[in-house]
Amino acid sequence: MSDYVGIPNTTPPYKPIALPVVLDEPFYDRDYNLCIDCRRCLVACNDVRGVGCLEIKETNGRKWVGTIAPTLIESGCKFCSACVEVCPTGALMDRTLNVSRKQETQVPCKATCPAGIDVPRYVQLVGLGKYSEATAVVREKLPFPGILGRACFSPCETACRRKHLDEPLSIRSLKRIAADNDTGLWRAMSKQLPPTGRRAAVIGAGPAGLTVAFYLAKKGHSVTVFDALAAAGGMARYGIPSYRIPLHVIDNEVAEVEKLGVEFRFNTRIEKIADLLEQGFETVFIGIGAQGGDKLGIPGDDLPNVVDSPTFLRAATQGKVNTPDSNISVGLRVAVIGGGNVATDNSRTSRRLGGAQVDMVYRRTRDEMPAREDEVQGCLDEGVNPRFLTTPKKIESNASGTSRLTVTYAKMALGEPDASGRRRPVELADSEFQEDVDLVIAAIGQHAQSFDGFGVQVGKAGRIQVREDSMLTSRPGIFAGGDVVLGPASLIEAVAQGRKAAGAMDAFLGGDGNIEEKLLPEEWDTDPYIGRDEGFNQVRRHHPIFIAKDQRDNWDEVELGFDATTAQAEALRCLKCNLANQLEGMAMPPEAWLDFVANVVATTTEVSGVFHLLDADKNVLMIKGVESLRQGLSEQLGRNEAAKFFTLEEAPMYTQRESQFMQAYLQQHGKMPGGGSDELDDLF
């Protein structure tokens, strides 16, 4: 590089002067002592991005590039990372990036989405008010934007890089407003292939199974979905209360699957896969979820009115709680054991079903709760009573008759961290106490129910074992995904596994296995000229609209999402991290080697110097100093058949230069190349 640029040997040695080193601002560490005034960052910020927060500085005669104000924020930086991306010396470094996984960490929202949705693209389209276009981008990776716009656990938000500046974007709510205002623009690009005559069965109409059915039907295959319950949706319908996902949203998106010709057979429990194969189905997907609830593992956890979470929520969604023929009655006081999102669903549902006091009992503190912050806040807004550092020890029938059950609790304290990284709860001595309740709900975990008739290999916690790349089970042609493989996970993870299985099943049925599709009718990408926006880096997160707390005694949707103005303002907070990957790589010097053929050698200079001969893989075969470069190279044309390329350097003191090259080669490779004097050639 030095030779190509032309840095002469007379260049004086570097004399350091004390330039600023900034290590305490968002994202970027800046060591201006490493700045060489190449001005690539200046061009990237001011011209390419149009932000204009950098300028040329001078200290003691040395020029360098710094911010126009004392800090990046005061300078109007939009943290797009263009300057860091083009800096060749490390004067600008992003401390938030994992260098070994740069592509993932530069656009972490997209990288952490299990389904691989192009998050920046749809967020930025929402920022422009292009809701249908945004929905088209989402639908390129999944068929349920309305459901997931409400109930996704949003790993993209946790990963959002804006959190290093203030707060992450409300990405899930932006997906929702796009889906709620979709005009169906994506339909113009959506294609369904002609019928193939091949048949597939799907066991379970949950998110994973519906995803498989959707994509297999688009590939032209005949698909039948079997489900033991009366309607499609799985945990989205029977495990998530309708105040979070209204039933009409589920019905509308399931209808899109039906439109493709998918047949549904409800109230049909499949016990043996062999029965489906005998009916002519060529491949089967198992997506039965994790419908069994884990017990508390304490005395009395099998008493009447002690229920597990999926049983309670399923009964609640079916209207089978507090009815004459129901074996579940809420009563006045409920104890929900657990601290995750499922525990919050059970607690808020219990309140709606008449629980005057609902205790959410968790053995750690609020800081360790795995539940989303907005779900915990929903509990507090709706009168749920959180009980931290408390754990149940046993449950007994209440002899007095005033309540149905008596729970013995113990107080806890936090000890050393356990395998999860959270501090382990330790029971305090002599801390037991009793309370009377009407209903105990165990919301501590779920598992897949028995599927002995499926004949597939089962692993840890009774989950079906699959190949990670295809979701193939131990039986040829039998695939599985969702909670039956993952354990109780999330809707988006189930959809992601359904996508993977659909591609593999299509290939099994003779297709190409490619379910990718482009649904945005026009080419659209982020404008690289993002411009200067005063105050951009000081706009805090906007929060969705919720119905009033005193109106939450029913099943109406609690979160109403954004209005148009707020949605666009929130979307425009995006740092446009995706732009950094689109910068062109720096221009490198041209290849220095030349083809070792007669017509090229004939054009070389006749002055003295040193040449290198290289083989086809650019390995050095010979280093030789000669009085005439052209003559020396010409002499080698007929001698060295392995030589395919050469390099040369003019050097009046060619013997000394040859020695320098040989020593450098020896230090690097531990051996000598060919070349040198005739005596050395013979020795080699």
XYZ file of C-alpha atoms in Angstrom:
684
model
C 0.000 0.000 0.000
C 2.831 2.377 0.868
C 4.527 1.675 -2.448
C 1.292 2.166 -4.357
C 0.424 5.424 -2.641
C 3.970 6.621 -3.049
C 5.183 7.304 0.485
C 8.892 8.122 0.032
C 11.675 6.862 2.244
C 12.394 10.457 3.218
C 9.105 10.718 5.103
C 9.980 11.992 8.594
C 9.154 9.822 11.618
C 5.775 10.234 13.274
C 5.788 12.706 16.151
C 2.772 12.206 18.420
C 0.930 15.149 19.900
C -1.824 14.933 22.483
C -5.123 14.860 20.581
C -8.476 14.095 22.277
C -9.475 10.555 23.203
C -13.245 10.211 23.834
C -14.486 7.007 25.497
C -17.630 8.125 27.341
C -20.154 8.948 24.606
C -22.820 6.665 23.053
C -21.661 3.901 20.700
C -18.330 5.207 19.480
C -14.854 5.405 21.005
C -12.758 8.077 19.277
C -8.972 8.290 19.434
C -8.049 11.266 17.283
C -4.344 10.428 17.675
C -5.006 7.679 15.120
C -6.603 10.079 12.633
C -4.553 10.451 9.426
C -6.763 13.190 7.936
C -7.911 10.950 5.074
C -11.335 12.586 5.426
C -13.277 9.466 4.506
C -15.465 9.968 7.601
C -16.008 13.595 6.622
C -17.264 12.607 3.176
C -19.415 9.789 4.593
C -21.087 12.038 7.201
C -21.387 15.312 5.322
C -21.826 14.241 1.702
C -23.077 10.647 1.621
C -25.370 10.863 4.655
C -25.969 14.628 4.675
C -25.789 14.853 8.480
C -22.861 17.231 8.649
C -21.611 16.800 12.193
C -17.873 16.566 11.347
C -15.281 19.170 10.404
C -11.525 19.557 9.898
C -9.540 20.532 12.988
C -5.895 21.602 13.368
C -3.638 21.192 16.399
C 0.001 22.312 16.329
C 0.046 22.147 12.562
C -1.547 18.688 12.409
C -4.935 18.305 10.746
C -7.551 15.833 11.897
C -11.333 15.379 11.660
C -13.542 15.913 14.713
C -17.091 16.894 15.688
C -18.437 20.397 15.093
C -19.522 20.618 18.757
C -17.973 19.151 21.910
C -20.077 15.951 21.787
C -21.681 13.767 19.120
C -25.168 14.515 20.426
C -24.580 18.266 20.418
C -23.151 17.957 16.904
C -26.391 16.398 15.642
C -24.996 12.892 15.085
C -27.642 10.372 13.932
C -25.465 7.390 14.848
C -25.773 5.772 11.415
C -22.226 4.316 11.749
C -21.101 5.490 8.297
C -18.060 7.275 9.721
C -16.966 4.205 11.673
C -17.494 1.948 8.687
C -15.122 3.922 6.466
C -12.411 4.754 9.032
C -9.267 2.820 7.990
C -7.177 3.303 11.133
C -9.389 2.603 14.144
C -9.628 6.247 15.113
C -13.386 5.616 15.206
C -14.555 2.350 16.791
C -18.047 1.129 17.708
C -17.781 -0.512 21.118
C -21.255 -2.081 20.756
C -20.239 -4.313 17.861
C -19.088 -7.905 18.148
C -16.306 -7.807 15.566
C -16.497 -11.545 14.895
C -20.231 -11.253 14.147
C -20.236 -7.787 12.597
C -23.065 -8.333 10.127
C -25.343 -9.570 12.914
C -24.493 -6.846 15.382
C -24.685 -4.010 12.876
C -28.356 -4.813 12.200
C -29.247 -6.778 15.343
C -33.029 -6.336 15.030
C -33.054 -8.331 11.803
C -30.433 -10.819 12.999
C -32.326 -11.649 16.198
C -35.737 -12.060 14.559
C -36.248 -15.841 14.439
C -38.134 -15.492 11.150
C -35.520 -13.157 9.642
C -37.891 -10.255 8.932
C -36.196 -7.221 7.384
C -37.043 -5.083 10.408
C -35.349 -1.802 9.370
C -37.139 -1.876 6.040
C -40.656 -2.178 7.409
C -40.000 0.183 10.312
C -38.781 2.862 7.924
C -41.785 2.324 5.635
C -44.068 2.901 8.618
C -42.117 6.099 9.223
C -43.163 7.215 5.751
C -46.785 6.258 6.359
C -46.516 3.359 3.884
C -48.391 0.772 5.949
C -49.290 -1.606 3.148
C -45.714 -1.626 1.886
C -44.484 -2.311 5.421
C -46.920 -5.215 5.771
C -45.691 -6.625 2.464
C -42.150 -6.696 3.866
C -43.350 -8.500 7.019
C -45.411 -10.984 5.003
C -42.341 -11.936 3.011
C -41.323 -13.917 6.114
C -44.561 -14.823 7.918
C -48.311 -14.979 7.337
C -49.503 -13.527 10.679
C -48.479 -9.850 11.044
C -51.624 -8.948 13.006
C -51.149 -11.700 15.583
C -47.428 -11.108 15.979
C -47.920 -7.353 16.002
C -49.705 -7.948 19.302
C -48.141 -10.975 20.954
C -44.572 -11.336 19.691
C -42.076 -11.259 22.540
C -39.984 -8.900 20.392
C -36.351 -10.011 20.557
C -35.771 -7.297 17.969
C -36.644 -4.636 20.546
C -34.274 -6.118 23.099
C -31.507 -6.034 20.485
C -32.326 -2.594 19.016
C -29.117 -0.524 18.963
C -30.952 2.655 19.901
C -30.961 1.344 23.489
C -27.323 2.453 23.670
C -28.525 6.030 23.081
C -31.795 6.105 25.054
C -34.513 3.462 24.529
C -35.158 0.842 21.835
C -37.884 1.317 19.239
C -41.420 -0.009 19.813
C -40.945 -2.349 16.859
C -43.810 -4.727 17.658
C -46.362 -1.919 17.797
C -45.087 -0.601 14.453
C -45.756 -4.019 12.926
C -49.241 -3.898 14.362
C -50.244 -0.503 12.960
C -48.972 -1.596 9.558
C -51.047 -4.801 9.676
C -54.144 -3.010 10.994
C -54.022 -0.530 8.103
C -53.028 -2.949 5.360
C -54.860 -2.598 2.037
C -53.627 -5.952 0.705
C -50.960 -4.528 -1.570
C -48.922 -7.702 -1.033
C -51.515 -9.814 -2.841
C -50.388 -8.546 -6.230
C -47.039 -10.290 -5.825
C -48.267 -13.353 -3.909
C -48.198 -16.483 -6.055
C -49.584 -19.972 -5.621
C -48.164 -22.701 -7.825
C -50.427 -25.126 -9.717
C -51.495 -28.313 -7.889
C -48.747 -30.905 -7.611
C -50.973 -33.803 -6.590
C -48.851 -34.377 -3.483
C -50.478 -34.549 -0.035
C -49.285 -33.305 3.365
C -50.873 -33.556 6.806
C -50.378 -31.102 9.645
C -51.196 -32.131 13.228
C -51.990 -29.017 15.216
C -53.442 -25.715 14.021
C -51.110 -23.529 16.057
C -48.660 -20.954 14.688
C -46.102 -23.558 13.556
C -48.652 -25.834 11.883
C -50.503 -22.962 10.213
C -47.209 -21.640 8.844
C -46.369 -25.035 7.356
C -49.833 -25.312 5.833
C -49.639 -21.809 4.369
C -46.326 -22.261 2.578
C -46.952 -25.838 1.410
C -50.273 -24.744 -0.082
C -48.521 -21.872 -1.881
C -46.150 -24.459 -3.369
C -49.142 -26.278 -4.842
C -49.441 -29.180 -2.427
C -52.698 -30.449 -0.933
C -52.673 -29.795 2.824
C -55.017 -30.996 5.566
C -54.737 -29.624 9.112
C -56.007 -31.698 12.049
C -56.663 -30.179 15.477
C -58.179 -31.591 18.646
C -59.905 -28.289 19.474
C -62.786 -26.502 17.779
C -60.878 -23.695 16.012
C -57.461 -22.787 14.623
C -54.869 -20.719 16.398
C -53.327 -23.003 18.979
C -51.788 -21.051 21.845
C -52.615 -17.775 20.077
C -56.312 -18.578 20.593
C -56.354 -20.883 23.614
C -53.306 -19.696 25.544
C -53.251 -15.927 25.038
C -56.298 -14.014 26.325
C -58.377 -12.083 23.815
C -57.651 -8.787 25.565
C -54.181 -9.241 24.009
C -55.165 -10.835 20.671
C -58.802 -10.302 19.661
C -60.367 -13.364 18.085
C -61.229 -11.510 14.873
C -57.516 -10.886 14.257
C -56.818 -14.622 14.538
C -59.819 -15.495 12.365
C -58.798 -13.039 9.643
C -55.286 -14.388 9.377
C -56.365 -18.021 9.528
C -58.762 -17.187 6.692
C -55.750 -16.329 4.516
C -54.563 -19.910 5.017
C -57.998 -21.276 4.127
C -58.096 -19.201 0.938
C -55.176 -21.248 -0.360
C -57.332 -24.369 -0.251
C -56.075 -25.783 3.046
C -58.597 -28.175 4.596
C -59.226 -28.021 8.359
C -60.567 -30.930 10.399
C -61.334 -29.708 13.916
C -62.275 -31.729 17.009
C -60.064 -34.449 15.572
C -57.287 -35.881 17.710
C -54.590 -37.810 15.864
C -53.179 -40.659 17.922
C -51.106 -42.483 15.297
C -49.202 -41.123 12.330
C -49.615 -44.517 10.660
C -53.315 -43.718 10.272
C -52.470 -40.603 8.226
C -49.970 -42.442 6.046
C -52.591 -45.104 5.331
C -54.925 -42.315 4.158
C -52.411 -41.334 1.482
C -50.612 -38.452 3.154
C -46.975 -38.522 2.045
C -45.487 -36.297 4.732
C -46.627 -35.138 8.164
C -45.817 -32.137 10.344
C -46.267 -32.436 14.115
C -47.110 -29.114 15.717
C -49.167 -30.048 18.754
C -47.508 -27.515 21.052
C -46.894 -27.843 24.779
C -50.428 -28.229 26.108
C -49.549 -29.877 29.411
C -48.918 -27.717 32.459
C -46.158 -28.452 34.947
C -47.218 -29.178 38.501
C -45.850 -27.272 41.475
C -44.215 -30.372 42.909
C -45.465 -29.749 46.450
C -47.981 -31.579 48.628
C -51.549 -30.803 47.573
C -50.806 -29.722 44.010
C -53.372 -32.259 42.774
C -56.292 -30.975 44.883
C -59.477 -29.676 43.233
C -59.129 -26.032 42.170
C -55.352 -26.346 41.854
C -54.857 -26.093 38.091
C -52.007 -25.614 35.665
C -51.739 -22.581 33.428
C -52.686 -24.045 30.004
C -55.705 -25.800 31.529
C -56.953 -22.596 33.120
C -56.372 -20.354 30.099
C -57.914 -22.893 27.723
C -60.984 -23.159 29.930
C -61.196 -19.369 30.183
C -61.080 -18.868 26.406
C -63.767 -21.532 25.958
C -66.050 -20.016 28.603
C -65.670 -22.994 30.903
C -64.755 -21.190 34.133
C -67.339 -20.294 36.795
C -70.044 -22.320 35.020
C -72.299 -24.979 36.597
C -70.628 -27.817 34.691
C -67.088 -26.468 35.202
C -64.579 -27.882 37.677
C -62.748 -24.536 37.815
C -64.157 -21.666 39.848
C -62.229 -18.470 40.515
C -63.900 -17.396 43.744
C -62.686 -14.257 45.507
C -58.978 -14.896 46.005
C -56.531 -16.434 43.514
C -52.856 -17.314 43.865
C -50.922 -17.462 40.581
C -47.515 -19.057 41.070
C -44.860 -17.844 38.625
C -43.196 -14.734 37.236
C -43.257 -15.082 33.450
C -45.564 -13.754 30.748
C -47.854 -16.751 31.228
C -48.213 -15.877 34.921
C -49.246 -12.339 33.995
C -51.845 -13.708 31.548
C -53.294 -15.956 34.247
C -53.355 -13.138 36.775
C -55.087 -10.635 34.517
C -57.530 -13.284 33.308
C -58.398 -14.188 36.914
C -59.224 -10.557 37.623
C -61.598 -10.466 34.658
C -63.278 -13.654 35.863
C -64.128 -12.195 39.261
C -61.030 -12.593 41.392
C -61.263 -9.762 43.926
C -57.684 -10.357 45.066
C -55.219 -11.971 42.716
C -51.737 -12.600 44.095
C -48.930 -13.215 41.600
C -46.444 -15.113 43.740
C -42.812 -15.133 42.620
C -39.809 -16.457 44.490
C -37.384 -13.793 43.264
C -37.755 -10.002 42.951
C -39.271 -7.936 40.173
C -35.829 -7.335 38.680
C -35.444 -11.072 38.016
C -38.918 -11.600 36.555
C -38.781 -12.976 32.995
C -42.119 -11.320 32.134
C -42.090 -8.333 29.784
C -42.174 -4.999 31.561
C -45.394 -3.963 29.815
C -47.097 -7.182 30.950
C -46.025 -6.606 34.543
C -47.266 -3.031 34.329
C -50.571 -4.334 32.967
C -50.914 -6.484 36.079
C -50.287 -3.512 38.338
C -52.721 -1.323 36.378
C -55.438 -3.946 36.719
C -55.090 -4.548 40.441
C -53.002 -7.705 40.529
C -51.038 -7.985 43.771
C -47.389 -9.036 43.147
C -45.845 -11.042 45.976
C -42.062 -11.249 45.642
C -39.537 -13.434 47.483
C -42.316 -15.864 48.371
C -42.767 -19.520 47.455
C -45.518 -22.085 48.196
C -44.593 -25.075 50.373
C -47.849 -27.048 50.486
C -51.560 -26.747 49.711
C -54.358 -28.153 51.859
C -58.117 -28.252 51.682
C -59.610 -25.583 53.910
C -61.497 -27.185 56.780
C -63.266 -23.976 57.843
C -65.209 -23.695 54.617
C -64.651 -19.946 54.198
C -62.231 -20.654 51.343
C -61.458 -23.780 49.421
C -57.698 -23.998 49.994
C -54.995 -23.041 52.476
C -51.536 -22.360 51.094
C -48.420 -22.517 53.245
C -45.780 -20.083 52.001
C -42.162 -19.417 52.921
C -40.181 -16.215 52.614
C -37.104 -16.216 50.383
C -33.851 -14.270 50.000
C -31.545 -14.060 46.996
C -28.292 -15.966 47.206
C -25.556 -16.653 44.644
C -26.341 -16.716 40.881
C -27.539 -20.031 39.455
C -27.113 -21.490 35.944
C -29.532 -18.919 34.504
C -27.358 -16.067 35.770
C -30.066 -14.945 38.189
C -29.509 -15.027 41.918
C -30.762 -18.253 43.430
C -33.689 -17.912 45.885
C -32.903 -19.328 49.320
C -35.584 -20.091 51.906
C -35.363 -18.135 55.128
C -35.505 -20.127 58.338
C -38.742 -20.023 60.358
C -40.483 -17.891 57.728
C -43.516 -20.057 56.912
C -47.015 -18.559 57.026
C -50.479 -19.548 55.761
C -53.151 -17.856 53.638
C -56.608 -18.960 52.478
C -57.399 -18.849 48.763
C -60.063 -20.170 46.385
C -57.913 -21.058 43.365
C -54.222 -21.839 42.823
C -52.825 -21.601 39.274
C -49.405 -23.102 38.546
C -47.777 -20.953 35.856
C -44.262 -22.343 36.152
C -43.870 -24.254 32.908
C -45.463 -26.381 30.193
C -44.679 -29.617 28.419
C -45.844 -31.573 25.415
C -48.496 -34.147 26.127
C -48.001 -37.799 25.241
C -47.561 -38.726 21.574
C -46.471 -42.354 21.861
C -48.279 -43.227 18.649
C -46.119 -40.917 16.566
C -43.085 -43.201 16.684
C -40.491 -40.412 16.754
C -37.435 -39.996 18.936
C -37.961 -37.913 22.054
C -35.286 -36.051 23.990
C -35.038 -33.782 27.002
C -38.293 -32.946 28.814
C -40.259 -35.104 26.383
C -39.622 -32.843 23.387
C -39.420 -34.281 19.907
C -35.877 -34.361 18.552
C -35.378 -32.922 15.089
C -32.616 -31.964 12.697
C -32.022 -28.272 13.189
C -31.636 -27.526 9.475
C -34.883 -29.169 8.345
C -37.025 -30.013 11.419
C -36.959 -33.660 10.281
C -37.662 -36.173 13.055
C -36.166 -39.640 13.385
C -38.826 -40.922 10.959
C -38.377 -40.212 7.232
C -40.967 -37.755 5.957
C -42.141 -36.809 9.471
C -41.304 -33.282 10.609
C -42.013 -31.350 13.815
C -41.711 -27.823 15.146
C -42.922 -25.212 17.603
C -43.348 -25.829 21.316
C -43.367 -29.616 20.870
C -39.691 -29.233 19.886
C -38.699 -26.054 21.732
C -40.704 -26.433 24.905
C -42.854 -23.432 25.856
C -41.291 -20.727 23.723
C -42.895 -17.993 21.623
C -45.151 -17.485 18.630
C -42.376 -16.051 16.472
C -40.065 -18.990 17.197
C -42.864 -21.407 16.287
C -43.448 -19.558 13.004
C -39.717 -19.622 12.252
C -39.593 -23.390 12.729
C -42.715 -23.766 10.611
C -40.993 -21.896 7.782
C -37.953 -24.124 7.991
C -40.075 -27.281 8.018
C -42.200 -26.065 5.095
C -39.133 -25.652 2.896
C -37.847 -29.110 3.797
C -41.258 -30.734 3.310
C -41.653 -29.077 -0.085
C -38.312 -30.566 -1.124
C -39.438 -33.976 0.223
C -42.543 -33.719 -1.974
C -40.460 -32.980 -5.067
C -40.343 -29.183 -4.944
C -37.277 -26.975 -4.909
C -37.591 -26.279 -1.177
C -37.577 -22.521 -1.730
C -40.423 -20.701 0.026
C -38.858 -17.245 -0.212
C -41.011 -14.619 -1.883
C -40.921 -10.936 -2.660
C -44.188 -9.172 -1.895
C -43.256 -5.491 -2.094
C -44.417 -4.538 -5.592
C -41.746 -1.885 -6.097
C -38.050 -1.723 -5.365
C -37.605 0.298 -2.196
C -34.602 0.764 -0.006
C -33.449 3.141 2.672
C -32.387 6.519 1.305
C -28.645 6.786 2.039
C -28.995 10.578 2.315
C -30.634 10.730 5.734
C -30.038 14.456 6.236
C -29.697 16.548 9.344
C -32.555 16.451 11.829
C -32.125 18.681 14.844
C -33.131 16.893 18.022
C -33.229 13.443 16.402
C -30.899 12.023 19.032
C -32.943 13.487 21.884
C -36.405 12.086 20.983
C -37.456 9.513 23.561
C -39.476 6.376 22.933
C -43.193 6.795 22.196
C -45.527 4.379 23.956
C -48.714 2.796 22.571
C -52.186 3.891 23.606
C -53.994 1.791 26.250
C -57.632 1.849 27.280
C -58.342 3.358 30.692
C -57.659 1.168 33.713
C -61.278 1.359 34.893
C -62.478 -0.058 31.552
C -60.561 -3.327 31.818
C -63.234 -5.507 33.381
C -63.965 -7.239 30.061
C -62.189 -8.940 27.153
C -61.777 -5.842 24.988
C -58.277 -5.300 23.647
C -56.244 -3.377 26.212
C -53.463 -2.052 24.010
C -54.744 0.016 21.105
C -51.348 0.605 19.513
C -50.237 3.871 17.925
C -52.118 6.546 16.083
C -50.620 7.538 12.728
C -48.716 10.569 13.979
C -47.124 8.756 16.904
C -46.310 5.675 14.815
C -44.441 7.724 12.246
C -42.589 9.662 14.948
C -41.571 6.421 16.647
C -40.481 4.776 13.392
C -38.380 7.796 12.479
C -36.299 7.204 15.619
C -34.698 4.289 13.747
C -30.929 4.702 13.463
C -30.968 3.071 10.008
C -28.240 0.653 11.021
C -28.838 -1.253 7.784
C -27.188 1.546 5.803
C -23.722 0.764 7.153
C -23.635 -2.546 5.280
C -24.457 -0.791 2.026
C -21.334 1.374 1.939
C -18.946 0.333 -0.783
C -15.653 -1.178 0.271
C -12.569 0.992 0.084
C -10.580 1.051 -3.159
C -7.503 -1.160 -2.844
C -4.339 -0.955 -4.953
C -4.441 -2.961 -8.179
C -2.872 -6.406 -8.182
C 0.881 -6.000 -8.382
C 1.698 -9.234 -10.204
C 1.970 -9.548 -13.973
C 1.444 -12.548 -16.255
C 4.747 -14.362 -16.831
C 4.521 -14.582 -20.611
C 6.899 -13.376 -23.346
C 4.886 -10.413 -24.590
C 4.521 -9.011 -21.038
C 8.184 -9.586 -20.191
C 9.151 -7.762 -23.411
C 7.536 -4.577 -22.073
C 9.537 -4.497 -18.838
C 12.380 -2.077 -18.131
C 16.020 -2.921 -18.796
C 17.348 -1.259 -15.650
C 18.719 -3.203 -12.698
C 16.396 -4.490 -10.004
C 14.836 -7.504 -8.290
C 12.047 -9.750 -9.577
C 9.852 -12.376 -7.907
C 8.491 -15.374 -9.802
C 5.207 -16.804 -8.501
C 3.250 -19.984 -9.218
C -0.475 -20.188 -10.020
C -1.354 -19.823 -6.317
C 0.868 -16.721 -5.949
C 3.486 -18.646 -3.951
C 7.023 -17.267 -4.403
C 9.234 -19.551 -6.478
C 12.246 -17.287 -6.910
C 13.681 -13.953 -5.750
C 16.528 -12.716 -7.979
C 18.456 -9.500 -8.450
C 19.750 -8.743 -11.974
C 21.492 -5.979 -13.912
C 18.660 -5.966 -16.492
C 15.165 -6.874 -15.385
C 13.988 -7.613 -18.929
C 16.978 -9.842 -19.676
C 16.804 -11.660 -16.355
C 13.101 -12.389 -16.757
C 13.566 -13.455 -20.382
C 16.176 -16.007 -19.313
C 13.677 -17.583 -16.946
C 10.892 -17.957 -19.530
C 12.111 -21.290 -20.785
C 13.483 -22.571 -17.485
C 10.679 -22.325 -14.941
C 7.435 -23.902 -16.155
C 5.748 -23.524 -12.750
C 6.059 -19.730 -12.875
C 2.803 -18.054 -13.915
C 3.229 -14.506 -12.542
C 5.998 -12.084 -11.646
C 6.578 -8.823 -9.813
C 9.541 -6.485 -10.155
C 11.168 -3.551 -8.441
C 13.777 -1.218 -9.866
C 16.784 -1.121 -7.540
C 20.246 0.239 -8.520
C 21.831 -1.697 -5.637
C 20.036 -4.846 -6.682
C 22.223 -7.335 -4.800
C 21.591 -5.568 -1.500
C 17.850 -5.342 -2.234
C 17.755 -9.033 -3.156
C 19.334 -9.877 0.192
C 16.719 -7.812 2.026
C 13.900 -9.631 0.252
C 15.473 -13.031 0.983
C 15.875 -12.257 4.682
C 12.290 -11.026 4.940
C 11.047 -14.182 3.219
C 13.126 -16.376 5.518
C 11.729 -14.673 8.628
C 8.155 -15.099 7.420
C 8.289 -18.634 6.026
C 11.245 -20.228 7.832
C 12.858 -21.318 4.573
C 14.568 -19.779 1.564
C 12.946 -19.372 -1.875
C 14.715 -20.066 -5.112
C 16.911 -17.452 -6.798
C 20.098 -15.726 -5.706
C 23.533 -16.554 -7.094
C 24.203 -19.504 -9.352
C 26.038 -21.278 -6.517
C 22.995 -20.889 -4.253
C 20.726 -22.140 -7.064
C 22.791 -25.335 -7.231
C 22.634 -25.687 -3.447
C 18.856 -25.294 -3.420
